[in-house]
Amino acid sequence: MAYELAPLPYHYAALEPHIDIATMHLHHDKHHQAYVNNLNAAIEKHPELGSHSVDDLVRNLATIPEDIRGAVRNNGGGHSNHTLFWNIMKPVEEGAGGAPTGAIGEQIIKDFGSFDDFKKAFNDAGVKQFGSGWSWAVFEGGKLKITSTPNQDSPLTSGLYPILGNDVWEHAYYLKYNNRRPDYLAAWWNVVNWDAINTRFATAKK
Ligand code: MN
């Protein structure tokens, strides 16, 4: 069974003005689609792997046959990371952003003192990620932690479950923000979906 790109869970313009419609079309329809296509091309060489979820492929990267491991790392990682990314955002008009709610809101205060300090740590990880990659929040040893990965590497490969992540590849922001990655990182908090992030946090704690 081939991996498939799900449609966006909202309209391409739903994250305006923070993420523009042209970026969303390019990012979802071209970049994410390419990761899915390249993953399917790799899996054709080992069709027995196609019964696993993409997250399981990325989680068990060390067991993937060596001839396609790099392709699965990059394209399976790309598919997994972007699927998470679309689903932890929601339309501005449906009340995206704002202060974190529920259990994740409480954990942020407990481990970082304030939402502002949490955002600062998360955004710093994104600004400092040299070249392409992701900033992440994970739950490890009973605490929220901020981390980053290069390229399409996922925390899943290190045995960690990503609760939220932001894409700091230039393709995620360059059309609107040009080289101003910090401005994109700051604006992104206006489109996060705290309900979806709370669902992921509950999974991370299991
Ligand atoms: Mn991307």
PDB file of C-alpha atoms and ligand atoms in Angstrom:
ATOM      1  CA  MET A   1       0.000   0.000   0.000  1.00  0.00           C
ATOM      2  CA  ALA A   2       1.358   3.311  -0.985  1.00  0.00           C
ATOM      3  CA  TYR A   3       1.629   6.175   1.459  1.00  0.00           C
ATOM      4  CA  GLU A   4      -0.747   9.019   0.711  1.00  0.00           C
ATOM      5  CA  LEU A   5      -0.768  12.745   1.265  1.00  0.00           C
ATOM      6  CA  ALA A   6      -3.869  13.750   3.245  1.00  0.00           C
ATOM      7  CA  PRO A   7      -5.576  16.991   2.269  1.00  0.00           C
ATOM      8  CA  LEU A   8      -4.938  19.948   4.564  1.00  0.00           C
ATOM      9  CA  PRO A   9      -7.414  19.896   7.476  1.00  0.00           C
ATOM     10  CA  TYR A  10      -8.414  23.501   6.601  1.00  0.00           C
ATOM     11  CA  HIS A  11      -8.382  25.863   3.637  1.00  0.00           C
ATOM     12  CA  TYR A  12      -5.031  27.037   2.227  1.00  0.00           C
ATOM     13  CA  ALA A  13      -5.841  30.619   3.253  1.00  0.00           C
ATOM     14  CA  ALA A  14      -6.927  29.677   6.778  1.00  0.00           C
ATOM     15  CA  LEU A  15      -3.629  30.620   8.414  1.00  0.00           C
ATOM     16  CA  GLU A  16      -3.430  34.100   6.842  1.00  0.00           C
ATOM     17  CA  PRO A  17      -1.903  36.523   7.511  1.00  0.00           C
ATOM     18  CA  HIS A  18       0.658  34.557   9.528  1.00  0.00           C
ATOM     19  CA  ILE A  19       1.248  31.877   6.895  1.00  0.00           C
ATOM     20  CA  ASP A  20       0.207  32.953   3.409  1.00  0.00           C
ATOM     21  CA  ILE A  21      -1.854  30.978   0.912  1.00  0.00           C
ATOM     22  CA  ALA A  22       0.959  30.720  -1.659  1.00  0.00           C
ATOM     23  CA  THR A  23       3.320  29.209   0.901  1.00  0.00           C
ATOM     24  CA  MET A  24       0.648  26.722   1.990  1.00  0.00           C
ATOM     25  CA  HIS A  25       0.022  25.553  -1.602  1.00  0.00           C
ATOM     26  CA  LEU A  26       3.712  25.161  -2.319  1.00  0.00           C
ATOM     27  CA  HIS A  27       4.517  23.592   1.024  1.00  0.00           C
ATOM     28  CA  HIS A  28       1.688  21.042   1.102  1.00  0.00           C
ATOM     29  CA  ASP A  29       1.095  20.295  -2.597  1.00  0.00           C
ATOM     30  CA  LYS A  30       4.704  20.327  -3.789  1.00  0.00           C
ATOM     31  CA  HIS A  31       7.127  19.804  -0.895  1.00  0.00           C
ATOM     32  CA  HIS A  32       5.072  17.392   1.218  1.00  0.00           C
ATOM     33  CA  GLN A  33       3.866  15.565  -1.911  1.00  0.00           C
ATOM     34  CA  ALA A  34       7.489  15.088  -2.995  1.00  0.00           C
ATOM     35  CA  TYR A  35       8.379  13.456   0.340  1.00  0.00           C
ATOM     36  CA  VAL A  36       5.432  11.069  -0.069  1.00  0.00           C
ATOM     37  CA  ASN A  37       6.358  10.250  -3.687  1.00  0.00           C
ATOM     38  CA  ASN A  38      10.011   9.663  -2.818  1.00  0.00           C
ATOM     39  CA  LEU A  39       9.081   7.507   0.171  1.00  0.00           C
ATOM     40  CA  ASN A  40       6.837   5.362  -2.055  1.00  0.00           C
ATOM     41  CA  ALA A  41       9.620   4.997  -4.617  1.00  0.00           C
ATOM     42  CA  ALA A  42      11.990   3.784  -1.901  1.00  0.00           C
ATOM     43  CA  ILE A  43       9.466   1.357  -0.377  1.00  0.00           C
ATOM     44  CA  GLU A  44       8.922  -0.280  -3.784  1.00  0.00           C
ATOM     45  CA  LYS A  45      12.282  -1.979  -3.230  1.00  0.00           C
ATOM     46  CA  HIS A  46      11.031  -3.471   0.072  1.00  0.00           C
ATOM     47  CA  PRO A  47       7.236  -3.679  -0.279  1.00  0.00           C
ATOM     48  CA  GLU A  48       6.875  -5.600   3.007  1.00  0.00           C
ATOM     49  CA  LEU A  49       7.665  -2.344   4.834  1.00  0.00           C
ATOM     50  CA  GLY A  50       4.645  -0.604   3.345  1.00  0.00           C
ATOM     51  CA  SER A  51       2.298  -2.128   5.917  1.00  0.00           C
ATOM     52  CA  HIS A  52       3.868   0.007   8.671  1.00  0.00           C
ATOM     53  CA  SER A  53       2.772   3.508   9.552  1.00  0.00           C
ATOM     54  CA  VAL A  54       5.223   6.177   8.489  1.00  0.00           C
ATOM     55  CA  ASP A  55       5.831   7.011  12.157  1.00  0.00           C
ATOM     56  CA  ASP A  56       6.816   3.387  12.772  1.00  0.00           C
ATOM     57  CA  LEU A  57       9.276   3.494   9.877  1.00  0.00           C
ATOM     58  CA  VAL A  58      10.894   6.606  11.341  1.00  0.00           C
ATOM     59  CA  ARG A  59      10.812   5.216  14.895  1.00  0.00           C
ATOM     60  CA  ASN A  60      12.580   2.043  13.763  1.00  0.00           C
ATOM     61  CA  LEU A  61      14.958   3.627  11.293  1.00  0.00           C
ATOM     62  CA  ALA A  62      17.868   1.465  12.464  1.00  0.00           C
ATOM     63  CA  THR A  63      16.039  -1.664  11.246  1.00  0.00           C
ATOM     64  CA  ILE A  64      15.279  -0.302   7.764  1.00  0.00           C
ATOM     65  CA  PRO A  65      17.350  -2.020   5.048  1.00  0.00           C
ATOM     66  CA  GLU A  66      20.494  -0.035   4.434  1.00  0.00           C
ATOM     67  CA  ASP A  67      19.849   0.538   0.727  1.00  0.00           C
ATOM     68  CA  ILE A  68      16.768   2.654   1.497  1.00  0.00           C
ATOM     69  CA  ARG A  69      17.526   3.860   5.025  1.00  0.00           C
ATOM     70  CA  GLY A  70      18.685   7.291   3.891  1.00  0.00           C
ATOM     71  CA  ALA A  71      15.626   7.720   1.674  1.00  0.00           C
ATOM     72  CA  VAL A  72      13.299   6.710   4.513  1.00  0.00           C
ATOM     73  CA  ARG A  73      15.120   9.002   6.924  1.00  0.00           C
ATOM     74  CA  ASN A  74      14.659  12.006   4.636  1.00  0.00           C
ATOM     75  CA  ASN A  75      11.311  11.269   3.000  1.00  0.00           C
ATOM     76  CA  GLY A  76       9.613   9.214   5.701  1.00  0.00           C
ATOM     77  CA  GLY A  77      10.782  11.874   8.136  1.00  0.00           C
ATOM     78  CA  GLY A  78       9.428  14.556   5.819  1.00  0.00           C
ATOM     79  CA  HIS A  79       6.064  12.800   5.553  1.00  0.00           C
ATOM     80  CA  SER A  80       5.803  12.246   9.324  1.00  0.00           C
ATOM     81  CA  ASN A  81       6.960  15.740  10.297  1.00  0.00           C
ATOM     82  CA  HIS A  82       4.657  17.566   7.889  1.00  0.00           C
ATOM     83  CA  THR A  83       1.643  15.428   8.841  1.00  0.00           C
ATOM     84  CA  LEU A  84       2.209  16.483  12.451  1.00  0.00           C
ATOM     85  CA  PHE A  85       2.773  20.098  11.411  1.00  0.00           C
ATOM     86  CA  TRP A  86      -0.520  20.580   9.508  1.00  0.00           C
ATOM     87  CA  ASN A  87      -2.449  19.027  12.361  1.00  0.00           C
ATOM     88  CA  ILE A  88      -1.095  21.193  15.181  1.00  0.00           C
ATOM     89  CA  MET A  89      -2.264  24.357  13.440  1.00  0.00           C
ATOM     90  CA  LYS A  90      -5.797  25.637  12.898  1.00  0.00           C
ATOM     91  CA  PRO A  91      -7.629  28.536  11.283  1.00  0.00           C
ATOM     92  CA  VAL A  92      -7.186  31.956  12.828  1.00  0.00           C
ATOM     93  CA  GLU A  93     -10.953  32.498  12.702  1.00  0.00           C
ATOM     94  CA  GLU A  94     -11.515  29.332  14.752  1.00  0.00           C
ATOM     95  CA  GLY A  95      -9.494  30.699  17.642  1.00  0.00           C
ATOM     96  CA  ALA A  96      -5.957  29.509  16.923  1.00  0.00           C
ATOM     97  CA  GLY A  97      -3.076  30.703  19.054  1.00  0.00           C
ATOM     98  CA  GLY A  98      -3.419  32.481  22.355  1.00  0.00           C
ATOM     99  CA  ALA A  99      -2.235  31.149  25.674  1.00  0.00           C
ATOM    100  CA  PRO A 100      -1.719  27.379  25.967  1.00  0.00           C
ATOM    101  CA  THR A 101      -4.675  25.580  27.546  1.00  0.00           C
ATOM    102  CA  GLY A 102      -5.205  22.422  29.576  1.00  0.00           C
ATOM    103  CA  ALA A 103      -2.477  20.051  30.697  1.00  0.00           C
ATOM    104  CA  ILE A 104       0.141  21.399  28.287  1.00  0.00           C
ATOM    105  CA  GLY A 105      -0.485  24.918  29.599  1.00  0.00           C
ATOM    106  CA  GLU A 106       0.138  23.721  33.151  1.00  0.00           C
ATOM    107  CA  GLN A 107       3.261  21.774  32.161  1.00  0.00           C
ATOM    108  CA  ILE A 108       4.703  24.795  30.337  1.00  0.00           C
ATOM    109  CA  ILE A 109       4.339  26.942  33.473  1.00  0.00           C
ATOM    110  CA  LYS A 110       5.796  24.169  35.636  1.00  0.00           C
ATOM    111  CA  ASP A 111       8.893  23.587  33.493  1.00  0.00           C
ATOM    112  CA  PHE A 112       9.524  27.019  31.944  1.00  0.00           C
ATOM    113  CA  GLY A 113       7.965  29.476  34.391  1.00  0.00           C
ATOM    114  CA  SER A 114       5.900  31.252  31.722  1.00  0.00           C
ATOM    115  CA  PHE A 115       4.581  30.819  28.193  1.00  0.00           C
ATOM    116  CA  ASP A 116       6.892  33.642  27.075  1.00  0.00           C
ATOM    117  CA  ASP A 117       9.952  31.794  28.379  1.00  0.00           C
ATOM    118  CA  PHE A 118       8.791  28.570  26.694  1.00  0.00           C
ATOM    119  CA  LYS A 119       8.290  30.380  23.376  1.00  0.00           C
ATOM    120  CA  LYS A 120      11.688  32.032  23.692  1.00  0.00           C
ATOM    121  CA  ALA A 121      13.430  28.678  24.229  1.00  0.00           C
ATOM    122  CA  PHE A 122      11.506  27.061  21.344  1.00  0.00           C
ATOM    123  CA  ASN A 123      12.114  29.971  18.959  1.00  0.00           C
ATOM    124  CA  ASP A 124      15.812  30.136  19.917  1.00  0.00           C
ATOM    125  CA  ALA A 125      16.151  26.452  18.987  1.00  0.00           C
ATOM    126  CA  GLY A 126      14.619  27.262  15.601  1.00  0.00           C
ATOM    127  CA  VAL A 127      16.750  30.345  14.976  1.00  0.00           C
ATOM    128  CA  LYS A 128      19.926  28.511  15.928  1.00  0.00           C
ATOM    129  CA  GLN A 129      19.203  25.420  13.815  1.00  0.00           C
ATOM    130  CA  PHE A 130      21.786  25.980  11.081  1.00  0.00           C
ATOM    131  CA  GLY A 131      20.347  25.443   7.608  1.00  0.00           C
ATOM    132  CA  SER A 132      17.190  23.351   7.333  1.00  0.00           C
ATOM    133  CA  GLY A 133      15.441  21.546  10.154  1.00  0.00           C
ATOM    134  CA  TRP A 134      12.845  21.636  12.888  1.00  0.00           C
ATOM    135  CA  SER A 135      12.405  22.920  16.421  1.00  0.00           C
ATOM    136  CA  TRP A 136      10.513  20.597  18.774  1.00  0.00           C
ATOM    137  CA  ALA A 137       9.012  20.202  22.225  1.00  0.00           C
ATOM    138  CA  VAL A 138       9.190  16.669  23.633  1.00  0.00           C
ATOM    139  CA  PHE A 139       8.366  15.099  27.010  1.00  0.00           C
ATOM    140  CA  GLU A 140      11.327  13.292  28.564  1.00  0.00           C
ATOM    141  CA  GLY A 141      11.911  12.195  32.139  1.00  0.00           C
ATOM    142  CA  GLY A 142       8.688  13.859  33.275  1.00  0.00           C
ATOM    143  CA  LYS A 143       9.617  17.249  31.805  1.00  0.00           C
ATOM    144  CA  LEU A 144       8.966  19.256  28.695  1.00  0.00           C
ATOM    145  CA  LYS A 145      12.149  19.778  26.746  1.00  0.00           C
ATOM    146  CA  ILE A 146      13.049  21.819  23.703  1.00  0.00           C
ATOM    147  CA  THR A 147      15.170  20.304  20.990  1.00  0.00           C
ATOM    148  CA  SER A 148      15.908  20.680  17.291  1.00  0.00           C
ATOM    149  CA  THR A 149      16.816  18.374  14.430  1.00  0.00           C
ATOM    150  CA  PRO A 150      18.526  18.949  11.069  1.00  0.00           C
ATOM    151  CA  ASN A 151      16.858  18.213   7.733  1.00  0.00           C
ATOM    152  CA  GLN A 152      13.818  15.918   8.175  1.00  0.00           C
ATOM    153  CA  ASP A 153      15.124  14.030  11.188  1.00  0.00           C
ATOM    154  CA  SER A 154      12.404  13.268  13.734  1.00  0.00           C
ATOM    155  CA  PRO A 155      12.553  12.967  17.532  1.00  0.00           C
ATOM    156  CA  LEU A 156      10.796   9.599  16.989  1.00  0.00           C
ATOM    157  CA  THR A 157      14.105   8.127  15.812  1.00  0.00           C
ATOM    158  CA  SER A 158      15.603   9.012  19.222  1.00  0.00           C
ATOM    159  CA  GLY A 159      12.685   7.360  21.027  1.00  0.00           C
ATOM    160  CA  LEU A 160      10.957  10.682  21.781  1.00  0.00           C
ATOM    161  CA  TYR A 161       7.407  11.636  20.835  1.00  0.00           C
ATOM    162  CA  PRO A 162       7.154  15.153  19.367  1.00  0.00           C
ATOM    163  CA  ILE A 163       4.392  17.189  21.020  1.00  0.00           C
ATOM    164  CA  LEU A 164       4.793  20.212  18.800  1.00  0.00           C
ATOM    165  CA  GLY A 165       7.238  21.158  16.094  1.00  0.00           C
ATOM    166  CA  ASN A 166       7.872  24.032  13.755  1.00  0.00           C
ATOM    167  CA  ASP A 167       9.377  23.729  10.302  1.00  0.00           C
ATOM    168  CA  VAL A 168      12.350  26.082   9.879  1.00  0.00           C
ATOM    169  CA  TRP A 169      13.221  25.102   6.312  1.00  0.00           C
ATOM    170  CA  GLU A 170      13.279  28.204   4.111  1.00  0.00           C
ATOM    171  CA  HIS A 171      10.392  26.742   2.062  1.00  0.00           C
ATOM    172  CA  ALA A 172       8.172  27.190   5.153  1.00  0.00           C
ATOM    173  CA  TYR A 173       8.550  30.964   5.272  1.00  0.00           C
ATOM    174  CA  TYR A 174      10.719  32.472   2.533  1.00  0.00           C
ATOM    175  CA  LEU A 175       7.941  33.722   0.221  1.00  0.00           C
ATOM    176  CA  LYS A 176       6.469  35.925   2.944  1.00  0.00           C
ATOM    177  CA  TYR A 177       9.247  36.452   5.464  1.00  0.00           C
ATOM    178  CA  ASN A 178      12.288  36.260   3.148  1.00  0.00           C
ATOM    179  CA  ASN A 179      15.344  35.740   5.366  1.00  0.00           C
ATOM    180  CA  ARG A 180      13.517  36.790   8.560  1.00  0.00           C
ATOM    181  CA  ARG A 181      13.213  33.395  10.225  1.00  0.00           C
ATOM    182  CA  PRO A 182      12.739  34.926  13.715  1.00  0.00           C
ATOM    183  CA  ASP A 183       9.682  36.883  12.463  1.00  0.00           C
ATOM    184  CA  TYR A 184       8.136  33.684  11.086  1.00  0.00           C
ATOM    185  CA  LEU A 185       8.833  31.826  14.322  1.00  0.00           C
ATOM    186  CA  ALA A 186       7.199  34.605  16.345  1.00  0.00           C
ATOM    187  CA  ALA A 187       4.120  34.764  14.076  1.00  0.00           C
ATOM    188  CA  TRP A 188       3.644  30.980  14.053  1.00  0.00           C
ATOM    189  CA  TRP A 189       2.274  30.960  17.610  1.00  0.00           C
ATOM    190  CA  ASN A 190      -0.823  32.746  16.268  1.00  0.00           C
ATOM    191  CA  VAL A 191      -1.874  29.629  14.341  1.00  0.00           C
ATOM    192  CA  VAL A 192      -1.147  26.820  16.798  1.00  0.00           C
ATOM    193  CA  ASN A 193      -3.958  24.465  17.821  1.00  0.00           C
ATOM    194  CA  TRP A 194      -3.691  23.897  21.575  1.00  0.00           C
ATOM    195  CA  ASP A 195      -6.394  21.207  21.542  1.00  0.00           C
ATOM    196  CA  ALA A 196      -4.395  19.134  19.073  1.00  0.00           C
ATOM    197  CA  ILE A 197      -1.206  19.770  21.044  1.00  0.00           C
ATOM    198  CA  ASN A 198      -2.936  18.623  24.244  1.00  0.00           C
ATOM    199  CA  THR A 199      -3.939  15.400  22.485  1.00  0.00           C
ATOM    200  CA  ARG A 200      -0.308  14.812  21.507  1.00  0.00           C
ATOM    201  CA  PHE A 201       0.851  15.673  25.035  1.00  0.00           C
ATOM    202  CA  ALA A 202      -1.515  13.026  26.445  1.00  0.00           C
ATOM    203  CA  THR A 203       0.021  10.460  24.062  1.00  0.00           C
ATOM    204  CA  ALA A 204       3.553  11.543  24.984  1.00  0.00           C
ATOM    205  CA  LYS A 205       2.833  10.911  28.683  1.00  0.00           C
ATOM    206  CA  LYS A 206       1.673   7.305  28.132  1.00  0.00           C
TER     207      LYS A 206
HETATM  208 MN    MN B   1       8.478  21.801   5.149  1.00  0.00          MN
END
